[in-house]
Amino acid sequence: MERLQKVMAHAGVASRRKSEELILKGHVKVNGKVVTELGTQVGNSDKVEVDGIPIDREEPVYFLLNKPRNMISAVSDDKDRQVVTDLFPQVEQRIYPVGRLDYDTTGALILTNDGELSQMLMHPKFHIDKTYVAKVEGLINNRSLSKLEKGIVIEGRKTAPAKVKLLSADKIKNVSMVELTIHEGRNQQVKNMFKAVGHPVQKLKRETYGTLNLSGLRPGEWRELKSFEINQLRNLVEQNKKEIN
Ligand code: URA
Protein backbone atom coordinates (compact mmCIF):
# COMPACT_ATOMS: atom_id res chain seq x y z
CA MET A 1 0.00 0.00 0.00
CA GLU A 2 1.21 3.51 -0.78
CA ARG A 3 0.03 7.02 -0.14
CA LEU A 4 -2.37 8.25 -2.80
CA GLN A 5 -0.35 11.38 -3.63
CA LYS A 6 2.78 9.26 -4.12
CA VAL A 7 0.97 6.89 -6.48
CA MET A 8 -0.35 9.87 -8.46
CA ALA A 9 3.09 11.45 -8.68
CA HIS A 10 4.65 8.16 -9.80
CA ALA A 11 2.07 7.91 -12.55
CA GLY A 12 3.18 11.33 -13.78
CA VAL A 13 -0.11 13.06 -12.96
CA ALA A 14 1.68 15.93 -11.19
CA SER A 15 4.29 16.55 -8.50
CA ARG A 16 3.48 15.18 -5.04
CA ARG A 17 2.53 18.64 -3.79
CA LYS A 18 0.24 19.35 -6.77
CA SER A 19 -1.28 15.88 -6.38
CA GLU A 20 -2.10 16.77 -2.76
CA GLU A 21 -3.88 19.89 -3.98
CA LEU A 22 -5.87 17.82 -6.47
CA ILE A 23 -6.90 15.46 -3.66
CA LEU A 24 -7.89 18.28 -1.31
CA LYS A 25 -9.93 19.96 -4.05
CA GLY A 26 -11.91 16.75 -4.66
CA HIS A 27 -10.56 15.88 -8.11
CA VAL A 28 -9.55 12.35 -7.13
CA LYS A 29 -11.64 9.20 -6.78
CA VAL A 30 -10.57 5.86 -5.34
CA ASN A 31 -12.81 2.96 -6.37
CA GLY A 32 -15.46 5.41 -7.52
CA LYS A 33 -15.55 7.53 -4.34
CA VAL A 34 -14.11 11.03 -4.00
CA VAL A 35 -11.25 11.04 -1.51
CA THR A 36 -10.03 14.23 0.15
CA GLU A 37 -7.85 12.67 2.89
CA LEU A 38 -4.14 13.14 2.22
CA GLY A 39 -3.06 10.06 4.14
CA THR A 40 -5.21 7.67 2.08
CA GLN A 41 -3.38 4.45 1.27
CA VAL A 42 -4.01 2.62 -1.98
CA GLY A 43 -2.96 -0.81 -3.20
CA ASN A 44 -2.38 -2.21 -6.68
CA SER A 45 -5.98 -3.31 -7.12
CA ASP A 46 -7.50 0.07 -6.18
CA LYS A 47 -8.82 2.09 -9.08
CA VAL A 48 -7.62 5.70 -8.96
CA GLU A 49 -9.19 8.37 -11.17
CA VAL A 50 -8.31 12.03 -11.58
CA ASP A 51 -11.20 14.08 -12.98
CA GLY A 52 -12.77 10.82 -14.10
CA ILE A 53 -9.68 9.60 -15.98
CA PRO A 54 -8.04 6.42 -14.62
CA ILE A 55 -4.38 6.89 -13.85
CA ASP A 56 -1.77 4.63 -15.29
CA ARG A 57 -0.21 2.41 -12.63
CA GLU A 58 2.53 0.62 -14.47
CA GLU A 59 5.45 -0.80 -12.52
CA PRO A 60 8.15 1.86 -12.56
CA VAL A 61 11.13 0.94 -14.76
CA TYR A 62 14.44 2.77 -15.23
CA PHE A 63 17.02 2.55 -18.01
CA LEU A 64 20.30 4.21 -18.88
CA LEU A 65 20.93 4.66 -22.60
CA ASN A 66 24.07 5.75 -24.38
CA LYS A 67 22.21 7.84 -26.92
CA PRO A 68 23.70 7.63 -30.40
CA ARG A 69 23.96 10.59 -32.78
CA ASN A 70 21.14 11.47 -35.13
CA MET A 71 18.29 10.43 -32.92
CA ILE A 72 15.57 12.51 -31.27
CA SER A 73 15.19 12.45 -27.46
CA ALA A 74 11.45 11.90 -27.59
CA VAL A 75 8.84 9.16 -27.91
CA SER A 76 7.68 10.27 -31.37
CA ASP A 77 8.68 12.66 -34.10
CA ASP A 78 6.47 14.49 -36.58
CA LYS A 79 9.17 14.19 -39.27
CA ASP A 80 9.41 10.44 -38.72
CA ARG A 81 13.04 10.52 -37.65
CA GLN A 82 14.33 7.84 -35.29
CA VAL A 83 13.49 8.46 -31.64
CA VAL A 84 15.24 7.05 -28.57
CA THR A 85 12.33 4.81 -27.59
CA ASP A 86 12.78 2.96 -30.93
CA LEU A 87 15.77 1.35 -29.20
CA PHE A 88 13.48 -0.29 -26.60
CA PRO A 89 11.08 -2.44 -28.65
CA GLN A 90 10.93 -5.15 -25.98
CA VAL A 91 9.96 -2.76 -23.16
CA GLU A 92 6.20 -2.75 -22.70
CA GLN A 93 6.00 0.14 -20.25
CA ARG A 94 5.47 3.61 -21.67
CA ILE A 95 8.90 5.05 -20.98
CA TYR A 96 10.14 8.48 -21.99
CA PRO A 97 13.46 10.30 -21.74
CA VAL A 98 14.31 12.39 -18.68
CA GLY A 99 15.12 15.71 -20.31
CA ARG A 100 16.73 15.79 -23.70
CA LEU A 101 19.93 15.60 -25.60
CA ASP A 102 20.20 17.27 -29.00
CA TYR A 103 19.80 15.25 -32.20
CA ASP A 104 23.58 15.25 -32.71
CA THR A 105 24.59 14.85 -29.02
CA THR A 106 25.54 11.42 -27.71
CA GLY A 107 25.70 10.01 -24.21
CA ALA A 108 23.92 9.36 -20.95
CA LEU A 109 20.15 9.55 -21.07
CA ILE A 110 17.75 8.06 -18.51
CA LEU A 111 14.43 6.68 -19.69
CA THR A 112 11.68 5.83 -17.24
CA ASN A 113 7.94 5.84 -16.67
CA ASP A 114 8.39 7.25 -13.14
CA GLY A 115 6.96 10.73 -13.56
CA GLU A 116 7.85 11.83 -10.07
CA LEU A 117 11.56 11.00 -10.21
CA SER A 118 11.73 12.33 -13.73
CA GLN A 119 10.29 15.70 -12.73
CA MET A 120 12.67 15.99 -9.80
CA LEU A 121 15.75 15.08 -11.84
CA MET A 122 14.85 17.64 -14.46
CA HIS A 123 14.09 20.44 -12.02
CA PRO A 124 17.03 22.90 -12.01
CA LYS A 125 16.51 23.53 -8.32
CA PHE A 126 17.63 19.99 -7.43
CA HIS A 127 21.08 20.58 -8.97
CA ILE A 128 21.81 17.24 -10.60
CA ASP A 129 25.33 17.45 -12.04
CA LYS A 130 25.80 16.47 -15.67
CA THR A 131 29.28 16.18 -17.15
CA TYR A 132 29.82 16.78 -20.85
CA VAL A 133 32.88 16.39 -23.03
CA ALA A 134 32.91 18.88 -25.88
CA LYS A 135 35.15 19.06 -28.90
CA VAL A 136 35.24 22.74 -29.69
CA GLU A 137 36.64 24.83 -32.50
CA GLY A 138 39.88 26.67 -31.74
CA LEU A 139 42.42 26.62 -28.94
CA ILE A 140 40.56 27.69 -25.84
CA ASN A 141 42.52 29.86 -23.37
CA ASN A 142 42.36 30.11 -19.58
CA ARG A 143 40.38 33.32 -19.74
CA SER A 144 37.56 31.64 -21.66
CA LEU A 145 37.70 28.60 -19.39
CA SER A 146 37.38 30.84 -16.38
CA LYS A 147 34.40 32.66 -17.93
CA LEU A 148 32.66 29.33 -18.48
CA GLU A 149 33.43 28.40 -14.88
CA LYS A 150 32.11 31.60 -13.35
CA GLY A 151 29.01 31.80 -15.52
CA ILE A 152 28.18 33.77 -18.63
CA VAL A 153 25.10 35.62 -19.74
CA ILE A 154 23.02 33.69 -22.24
CA GLU A 155 19.70 35.10 -23.39
CA GLY A 156 19.83 37.68 -20.63
CA ARG A 157 20.49 35.24 -17.78
CA LYS A 158 23.79 34.23 -16.22
CA THR A 159 24.59 30.52 -16.12
CA ALA A 160 25.33 29.00 -12.71
CA PRO A 161 28.95 28.31 -11.78
CA ALA A 162 30.30 25.28 -13.64
CA LYS A 163 33.29 22.96 -13.35
CA VAL A 164 35.62 23.16 -16.32
CA LYS A 165 38.68 21.15 -17.30
CA LEU A 166 40.76 21.39 -20.45
CA LEU A 167 41.44 17.81 -21.54
CA SER A 168 43.56 18.43 -24.61
CA ALA A 169 44.27 20.89 -27.40
CA ASP A 170 45.32 20.07 -30.95
CA LYS A 171 47.17 22.93 -32.63
CA ILE A 172 47.22 21.23 -36.03
CA LYS A 173 43.50 20.51 -36.15
CA ASN A 174 42.76 23.71 -34.24
CA VAL A 175 40.38 22.05 -31.76
CA SER A 176 40.17 21.64 -27.97
CA MET A 177 38.56 18.95 -25.84
CA VAL A 178 36.90 20.37 -22.74
CA GLU A 179 35.04 18.72 -19.88
CA LEU A 180 32.20 20.80 -18.48
CA THR A 181 29.98 19.96 -15.51
CA ILE A 182 26.74 21.89 -15.09
CA HIS A 183 23.55 21.31 -13.14
CA GLU A 184 21.17 23.48 -15.11
CA GLY A 185 19.38 22.17 -18.16
CA ARG A 186 18.67 25.17 -20.33
CA ASN A 187 18.03 24.57 -23.99
CA GLN A 188 21.31 23.82 -25.81
CA GLN A 189 23.12 25.19 -22.80
CA VAL A 190 26.54 23.66 -23.41
CA LYS A 191 26.62 24.65 -27.07
CA ASN A 192 25.46 28.17 -26.21
CA MET A 193 28.05 28.53 -23.46
CA PHE A 194 30.93 27.61 -25.76
CA LYS A 195 29.51 29.74 -28.55
CA ALA A 196 29.39 32.71 -26.17
CA VAL A 197 33.14 32.45 -25.59
CA GLY A 198 33.87 32.07 -29.32
CA HIS A 199 34.41 28.31 -29.51
CA PRO A 200 31.51 26.58 -31.30
CA VAL A 201 30.95 22.94 -30.36
CA GLN A 202 31.75 20.40 -33.06
CA LYS A 203 30.89 17.29 -31.06
CA LEU A 204 29.18 16.82 -27.72
CA LYS A 205 28.84 13.83 -25.43
CA ARG A 206 27.25 13.58 -21.99
CA GLU A 207 29.56 11.38 -19.94
CA THR A 208 27.69 11.35 -16.62
CA TYR A 209 24.25 12.04 -15.26
CA GLY A 210 24.27 12.46 -11.49
CA THR A 211 25.85 9.30 -10.11
CA LEU A 212 25.58 7.40 -13.41
CA ASN A 213 28.25 6.99 -16.05
CA LEU A 214 28.35 5.26 -19.40
CA SER A 215 30.81 2.54 -18.48
CA GLY A 216 30.23 -0.58 -20.58
CA LEU A 217 27.65 1.01 -22.87
CA ARG A 218 28.45 1.70 -26.50
CA PRO A 219 26.32 4.22 -28.45
CA GLY A 220 22.85 2.74 -28.92
CA GLU A 221 23.22 0.33 -25.98
CA TRP A 222 21.21 0.54 -22.77
CA ARG A 223 20.82 -1.26 -19.50
CA GLU A 224 18.30 -1.37 -16.70
CA LEU A 225 19.30 0.61 -13.61
CA LYS A 226 19.97 -1.40 -10.47
CA SER A 227 17.87 -0.55 -7.44
CA PHE A 228 20.88 0.91 -5.61
CA GLU A 229 21.43 3.26 -8.56
CA ILE A 230 17.82 4.43 -8.45
CA ASN A 231 18.23 5.00 -4.71
CA GLN A 232 21.43 6.98 -5.32
CA LEU A 233 19.54 9.26 -7.73
CA ARG A 234 16.73 9.72 -5.19
CA ASN A 235 19.31 10.45 -2.48
CA LEU A 236 20.98 13.07 -4.68
CA VAL A 237 17.66 14.85 -5.08
CA GLU A 238 16.92 14.60 -1.33
CA GLN A 239 20.40 15.81 -0.40
CA ASN A 240 20.15 18.81 -2.71
CA LYS A 241 16.64 19.51 -1.43
CA LYS A 242 18.03 19.72 2.13
CA GLU A 243 20.82 22.06 1.03
CA ILE A 244 18.26 24.40 -0.53
CA ASN A 245 15.99 24.47 2.55
N1 URA B 1 23.68 21.12 -23.99
C1 URA B 1 23.61 21.20 -25.34
O1 URA B 1 23.96 22.20 -25.91
N2 URA B 1 23.15 20.13 -26.01
C2 URA B 1 22.78 18.97 -25.41
O2 URA B 1 22.36 18.03 -26.08
C3 URA B 1 22.86 18.91 -24.01
C4 URA B 1 23.31 20.00 -23.33
GROMACS .gro file of C-alpha atoms and ligand atoms in nm:
model
  253
    1MET     CA    1   0.000   0.000   0.000
    2GLU     CA    2   0.121   0.351  -0.078
    3ARG     CA    3   0.003   0.702  -0.014
    4LEU     CA    4  -0.237   0.825  -0.280
    5GLN     CA    5  -0.035   1.138  -0.363
    6LYS     CA    6   0.278   0.926  -0.412
    7VAL     CA    7   0.097   0.689  -0.648
    8MET     CA    8  -0.035   0.987  -0.846
    9ALA     CA    9   0.309   1.145  -0.868
   10HIS     CA   10   0.465   0.816  -0.980
   11ALA     CA   11   0.207   0.791  -1.255
   12GLY     CA   12   0.318   1.133  -1.378
   13VAL     CA   13  -0.011   1.306  -1.296
   14ALA     CA   14   0.168   1.593  -1.119
   15SER     CA   15   0.429   1.655  -0.850
   16ARG     CA   16   0.348   1.518  -0.504
   17ARG     CA   17   0.253   1.864  -0.379
   18LYS     CA   18   0.024   1.935  -0.677
   19SER     CA   19  -0.128   1.588  -0.638
   20GLU     CA   20  -0.210   1.677  -0.276
   21GLU     CA   21  -0.388   1.989  -0.398
   22LEU     CA   22  -0.587   1.782  -0.647
   23ILE     CA   23  -0.690   1.546  -0.366
   24LEU     CA   24  -0.789   1.828  -0.131
   25LYS     CA   25  -0.993   1.996  -0.405
   26GLY     CA   26  -1.191   1.675  -0.466
   27HIS     CA   27  -1.056   1.588  -0.811
   28VAL     CA   28  -0.955   1.235  -0.713
   29LYS     CA   29  -1.164   0.920  -0.678
   30VAL     CA   30  -1.057   0.586  -0.534
   31ASN     CA   31  -1.281   0.296  -0.637
   32GLY     CA   32  -1.546   0.541  -0.752
   33LYS     CA   33  -1.555   0.753  -0.434
   34VAL     CA   34  -1.411   1.103  -0.400
   35VAL     CA   35  -1.125   1.104  -0.151
   36THR     CA   36  -1.003   1.423   0.015
   37GLU     CA   37  -0.785   1.267   0.289
   38LEU     CA   38  -0.414   1.314   0.222
   39GLY     CA   39  -0.306   1.006   0.414
   40THR     CA   40  -0.521   0.767   0.208
   41GLN     CA   41  -0.338   0.445   0.127
   42VAL     CA   42  -0.401   0.262  -0.198
   43GLY     CA   43  -0.296  -0.081  -0.320
   44ASN     CA   44  -0.238  -0.221  -0.668
   45SER     CA   45  -0.598  -0.331  -0.712
   46ASP     CA   46  -0.750   0.007  -0.618
   47LYS     CA   47  -0.882   0.209  -0.908
   48VAL     CA   48  -0.762   0.570  -0.896
   49GLU     CA   49  -0.919   0.837  -1.117
   50VAL     CA   50  -0.831   1.203  -1.158
   51ASP     CA   51  -1.120   1.408  -1.298
   52GLY     CA   52  -1.277   1.082  -1.410
   53ILE     CA   53  -0.968   0.960  -1.598
   54PRO     CA   54  -0.804   0.642  -1.462
   55ILE     CA   55  -0.438   0.689  -1.385
   56ASP     CA   56  -0.177   0.463  -1.529
   57ARG     CA   57  -0.021   0.241  -1.263
   58GLU     CA   58   0.253   0.062  -1.447
   59GLU     CA   59   0.545  -0.080  -1.252
   60PRO     CA   60   0.815   0.186  -1.256
   61VAL     CA   61   1.113   0.094  -1.476
   62TYR     CA   62   1.444   0.277  -1.523
   63PHE     CA   63   1.702   0.255  -1.801
   64LEU     CA   64   2.030   0.421  -1.888
   65LEU     CA   65   2.093   0.466  -2.260
   66ASN     CA   66   2.407   0.575  -2.438
   67LYS     CA   67   2.221   0.784  -2.692
   68PRO     CA   68   2.370   0.763  -3.040
   69ARG     CA   69   2.396   1.059  -3.278
   70ASN     CA   70   2.114   1.147  -3.513
   71MET     CA   71   1.829   1.043  -3.292
   72ILE     CA   72   1.557   1.251  -3.127
   73SER     CA   73   1.519   1.245  -2.746
   74ALA     CA   74   1.145   1.190  -2.759
   75VAL     CA   75   0.884   0.916  -2.791
   76SER     CA   76   0.768   1.027  -3.137
   77ASP     CA   77   0.868   1.266  -3.410
   78ASP     CA   78   0.647   1.449  -3.658
   79LYS     CA   79   0.917   1.419  -3.927
   80ASP     CA   80   0.941   1.044  -3.872
   81ARG     CA   81   1.304   1.052  -3.765
   82GLN     CA   82   1.433   0.784  -3.529
   83VAL     CA   83   1.349   0.846  -3.164
   84VAL     CA   84   1.524   0.705  -2.857
   85THR     CA   85   1.233   0.481  -2.759
   86ASP     CA   86   1.278   0.296  -3.093
   87LEU     CA   87   1.577   0.135  -2.920
   88PHE     CA   88   1.348  -0.029  -2.660
   89PRO     CA   89   1.108  -0.244  -2.865
   90GLN     CA   90   1.093  -0.515  -2.598
   91VAL     CA   91   0.996  -0.276  -2.316
   92GLU     CA   92   0.620  -0.275  -2.270
   93GLN     CA   93   0.600   0.014  -2.025
   94ARG     CA   94   0.547   0.361  -2.167
   95ILE     CA   95   0.890   0.505  -2.098
   96TYR     CA   96   1.014   0.848  -2.199
   97PRO     CA   97   1.346   1.030  -2.174
   98VAL     CA   98   1.431   1.239  -1.868
   99GLY     CA   99   1.512   1.571  -2.031
  100ARG     CA  100   1.673   1.579  -2.370
  101LEU     CA  101   1.993   1.560  -2.560
  102ASP     CA  102   2.020   1.727  -2.900
  103TYR     CA  103   1.980   1.525  -3.220
  104ASP     CA  104   2.358   1.525  -3.271
  105THR     CA  105   2.459   1.485  -2.902
  106THR     CA  106   2.554   1.142  -2.771
  107GLY     CA  107   2.570   1.001  -2.421
  108ALA     CA  108   2.392   0.936  -2.095
  109LEU     CA  109   2.015   0.955  -2.107
  110ILE     CA  110   1.775   0.806  -1.851
  111LEU     CA  111   1.443   0.668  -1.969
  112THR     CA  112   1.168   0.583  -1.724
  113ASN     CA  113   0.794   0.584  -1.667
  114ASP     CA  114   0.839   0.725  -1.314
  115GLY     CA  115   0.696   1.073  -1.356
  116GLU     CA  116   0.785   1.183  -1.007
  117LEU     CA  117   1.156   1.100  -1.021
  118SER     CA  118   1.173   1.233  -1.373
  119GLN     CA  119   1.029   1.570  -1.273
  120MET     CA  120   1.267   1.599  -0.980
  121LEU     CA  121   1.575   1.508  -1.184
  122MET     CA  122   1.485   1.764  -1.446
  123HIS     CA  123   1.409   2.044  -1.202
  124PRO     CA  124   1.703   2.290  -1.201
  125LYS     CA  125   1.651   2.353  -0.832
  126PHE     CA  126   1.763   1.999  -0.743
  127HIS     CA  127   2.108   2.058  -0.897
  128ILE     CA  128   2.181   1.724  -1.060
  129ASP     CA  129   2.533   1.745  -1.204
  130LYS     CA  130   2.580   1.647  -1.567
  131THR     CA  131   2.928   1.618  -1.715
  132TYR     CA  132   2.982   1.678  -2.085
  133VAL     CA  133   3.288   1.639  -2.303
  134ALA     CA  134   3.291   1.888  -2.588
  135LYS     CA  135   3.515   1.906  -2.890
  136VAL     CA  136   3.524   2.274  -2.969
  137GLU     CA  137   3.664   2.483  -3.250
  138GLY     CA  138   3.988   2.667  -3.174
  139LEU     CA  139   4.242   2.662  -2.894
  140ILE     CA  140   4.056   2.769  -2.584
  141ASN     CA  141   4.252   2.986  -2.337
  142ASN     CA  142   4.236   3.011  -1.958
  143ARG     CA  143   4.038   3.332  -1.974
  144SER     CA  144   3.756   3.164  -2.166
  145LEU     CA  145   3.770   2.860  -1.939
  146SER     CA  146   3.738   3.084  -1.638
  147LYS     CA  147   3.440   3.266  -1.793
  148LEU     CA  148   3.266   2.933  -1.848
  149GLU     CA  149   3.343   2.840  -1.488
  150LYS     CA  150   3.211   3.160  -1.335
  151GLY     CA  151   2.901   3.180  -1.552
  152ILE     CA  152   2.818   3.377  -1.863
  153VAL     CA  153   2.510   3.562  -1.974
  154ILE     CA  154   2.302   3.369  -2.224
  155GLU     CA  155   1.970   3.510  -2.339
  156GLY     CA  156   1.983   3.768  -2.063
  157ARG     CA  157   2.049   3.524  -1.778
  158LYS     CA  158   2.379   3.423  -1.622
  159THR     CA  159   2.459   3.052  -1.612
  160ALA     CA  160   2.533   2.900  -1.271
  161PRO     CA  161   2.895   2.831  -1.178
  162ALA     CA  162   3.030   2.528  -1.364
  163LYS     CA  163   3.329   2.296  -1.335
  164VAL     CA  164   3.562   2.316  -1.632
  165LYS     CA  165   3.868   2.115  -1.730
  166LEU     CA  166   4.076   2.139  -2.045
  167LEU     CA  167   4.144   1.781  -2.154
  168SER     CA  168   4.356   1.843  -2.461
  169ALA     CA  169   4.427   2.089  -2.740
  170ASP     CA  170   4.532   2.007  -3.095
  171LYS     CA  171   4.717   2.293  -3.263
  172ILE     CA  172   4.722   2.123  -3.603
  173LYS     CA  173   4.350   2.051  -3.615
  174ASN     CA  174   4.276   2.371  -3.424
  175VAL     CA  175   4.038   2.205  -3.176
  176SER     CA  176   4.017   2.164  -2.797
  177MET     CA  177   3.856   1.895  -2.584
  178VAL     CA  178   3.690   2.037  -2.274
  179GLU     CA  179   3.504   1.872  -1.988
  180LEU     CA  180   3.220   2.080  -1.848
  181THR     CA  181   2.998   1.996  -1.551
  182ILE     CA  182   2.674   2.189  -1.509
  183HIS     CA  183   2.355   2.131  -1.314
  184GLU     CA  184   2.117   2.348  -1.511
  185GLY     CA  185   1.938   2.217  -1.816
  186ARG     CA  186   1.867   2.517  -2.033
  187ASN     CA  187   1.803   2.457  -2.399
  188GLN     CA  188   2.131   2.382  -2.581
  189GLN     CA  189   2.312   2.519  -2.280
  190VAL     CA  190   2.654   2.366  -2.341
  191LYS     CA  191   2.662   2.465  -2.707
  192ASN     CA  192   2.546   2.817  -2.621
  193MET     CA  193   2.805   2.853  -2.346
  194PHE     CA  194   3.093   2.761  -2.576
  195LYS     CA  195   2.951   2.974  -2.855
  196ALA     CA  196   2.939   3.271  -2.617
  197VAL     CA  197   3.314   3.245  -2.559
  198GLY     CA  198   3.387   3.207  -2.932
  199HIS     CA  199   3.441   2.831  -2.951
  200PRO     CA  200   3.151   2.658  -3.130
  201VAL     CA  201   3.095   2.294  -3.036
  202GLN     CA  202   3.175   2.040  -3.306
  203LYS     CA  203   3.089   1.729  -3.106
  204LEU     CA  204   2.918   1.682  -2.772
  205LYS     CA  205   2.884   1.383  -2.543
  206ARG     CA  206   2.725   1.358  -2.199
  207GLU     CA  207   2.956   1.138  -1.994
  208THR     CA  208   2.769   1.135  -1.662
  209TYR     CA  209   2.425   1.204  -1.526
  210GLY     CA  210   2.427   1.246  -1.149
  211THR     CA  211   2.585   0.930  -1.011
  212LEU     CA  212   2.558   0.740  -1.341
  213ASN     CA  213   2.825   0.699  -1.605
  214LEU     CA  214   2.835   0.526  -1.940
  215SER     CA  215   3.081   0.254  -1.848
  216GLY     CA  216   3.023  -0.058  -2.058
  217LEU     CA  217   2.765   0.101  -2.287
  218ARG     CA  218   2.845   0.170  -2.650
  219PRO     CA  219   2.632   0.422  -2.845
  220GLY     CA  220   2.285   0.274  -2.892
  221GLU     CA  221   2.322   0.033  -2.598
  222TRP     CA  222   2.121   0.054  -2.277
  223ARG     CA  223   2.082  -0.126  -1.950
  224GLU     CA  224   1.830  -0.137  -1.670
  225LEU     CA  225   1.930   0.061  -1.361
  226LYS     CA  226   1.997  -0.140  -1.047
  227SER     CA  227   1.787  -0.055  -0.744
  228PHE     CA  228   2.088   0.091  -0.561
  229GLU     CA  229   2.143   0.326  -0.856
  230ILE     CA  230   1.782   0.443  -0.845
  231ASN     CA  231   1.823   0.500  -0.471
  232GLN     CA  232   2.143   0.698  -0.532
  233LEU     CA  233   1.954   0.926  -0.773
  234ARG     CA  234   1.673   0.972  -0.519
  235ASN     CA  235   1.931   1.045  -0.248
  236LEU     CA  236   2.098   1.307  -0.468
  237VAL     CA  237   1.766   1.485  -0.508
  238GLU     CA  238   1.692   1.460  -0.133
  239GLN     CA  239   2.040   1.581  -0.040
  240ASN     CA  240   2.015   1.881  -0.271
  241LYS     CA  241   1.664   1.951  -0.143
  242LYS     CA  242   1.803   1.972   0.213
  243GLU     CA  243   2.082   2.206   0.103
  244ILE     CA  244   1.826   2.440  -0.053
  245ASN     CA  245   1.599   2.447   0.255
  246URA     N1  246   2.368   2.112  -2.399
  246URA     C1  247   2.361   2.120  -2.534
  246URA     O1  248   2.396   2.220  -2.591
  246URA     N2  249   2.315   2.013  -2.601
  246URA     C2  250   2.278   1.897  -2.541
  246URA     O2  251   2.236   1.803  -2.608
  246URA     C3  252   2.286   1.891  -2.401
  246URA     C4  253   2.331   2.000  -2.333
   0.00000   0.00000   0.00000
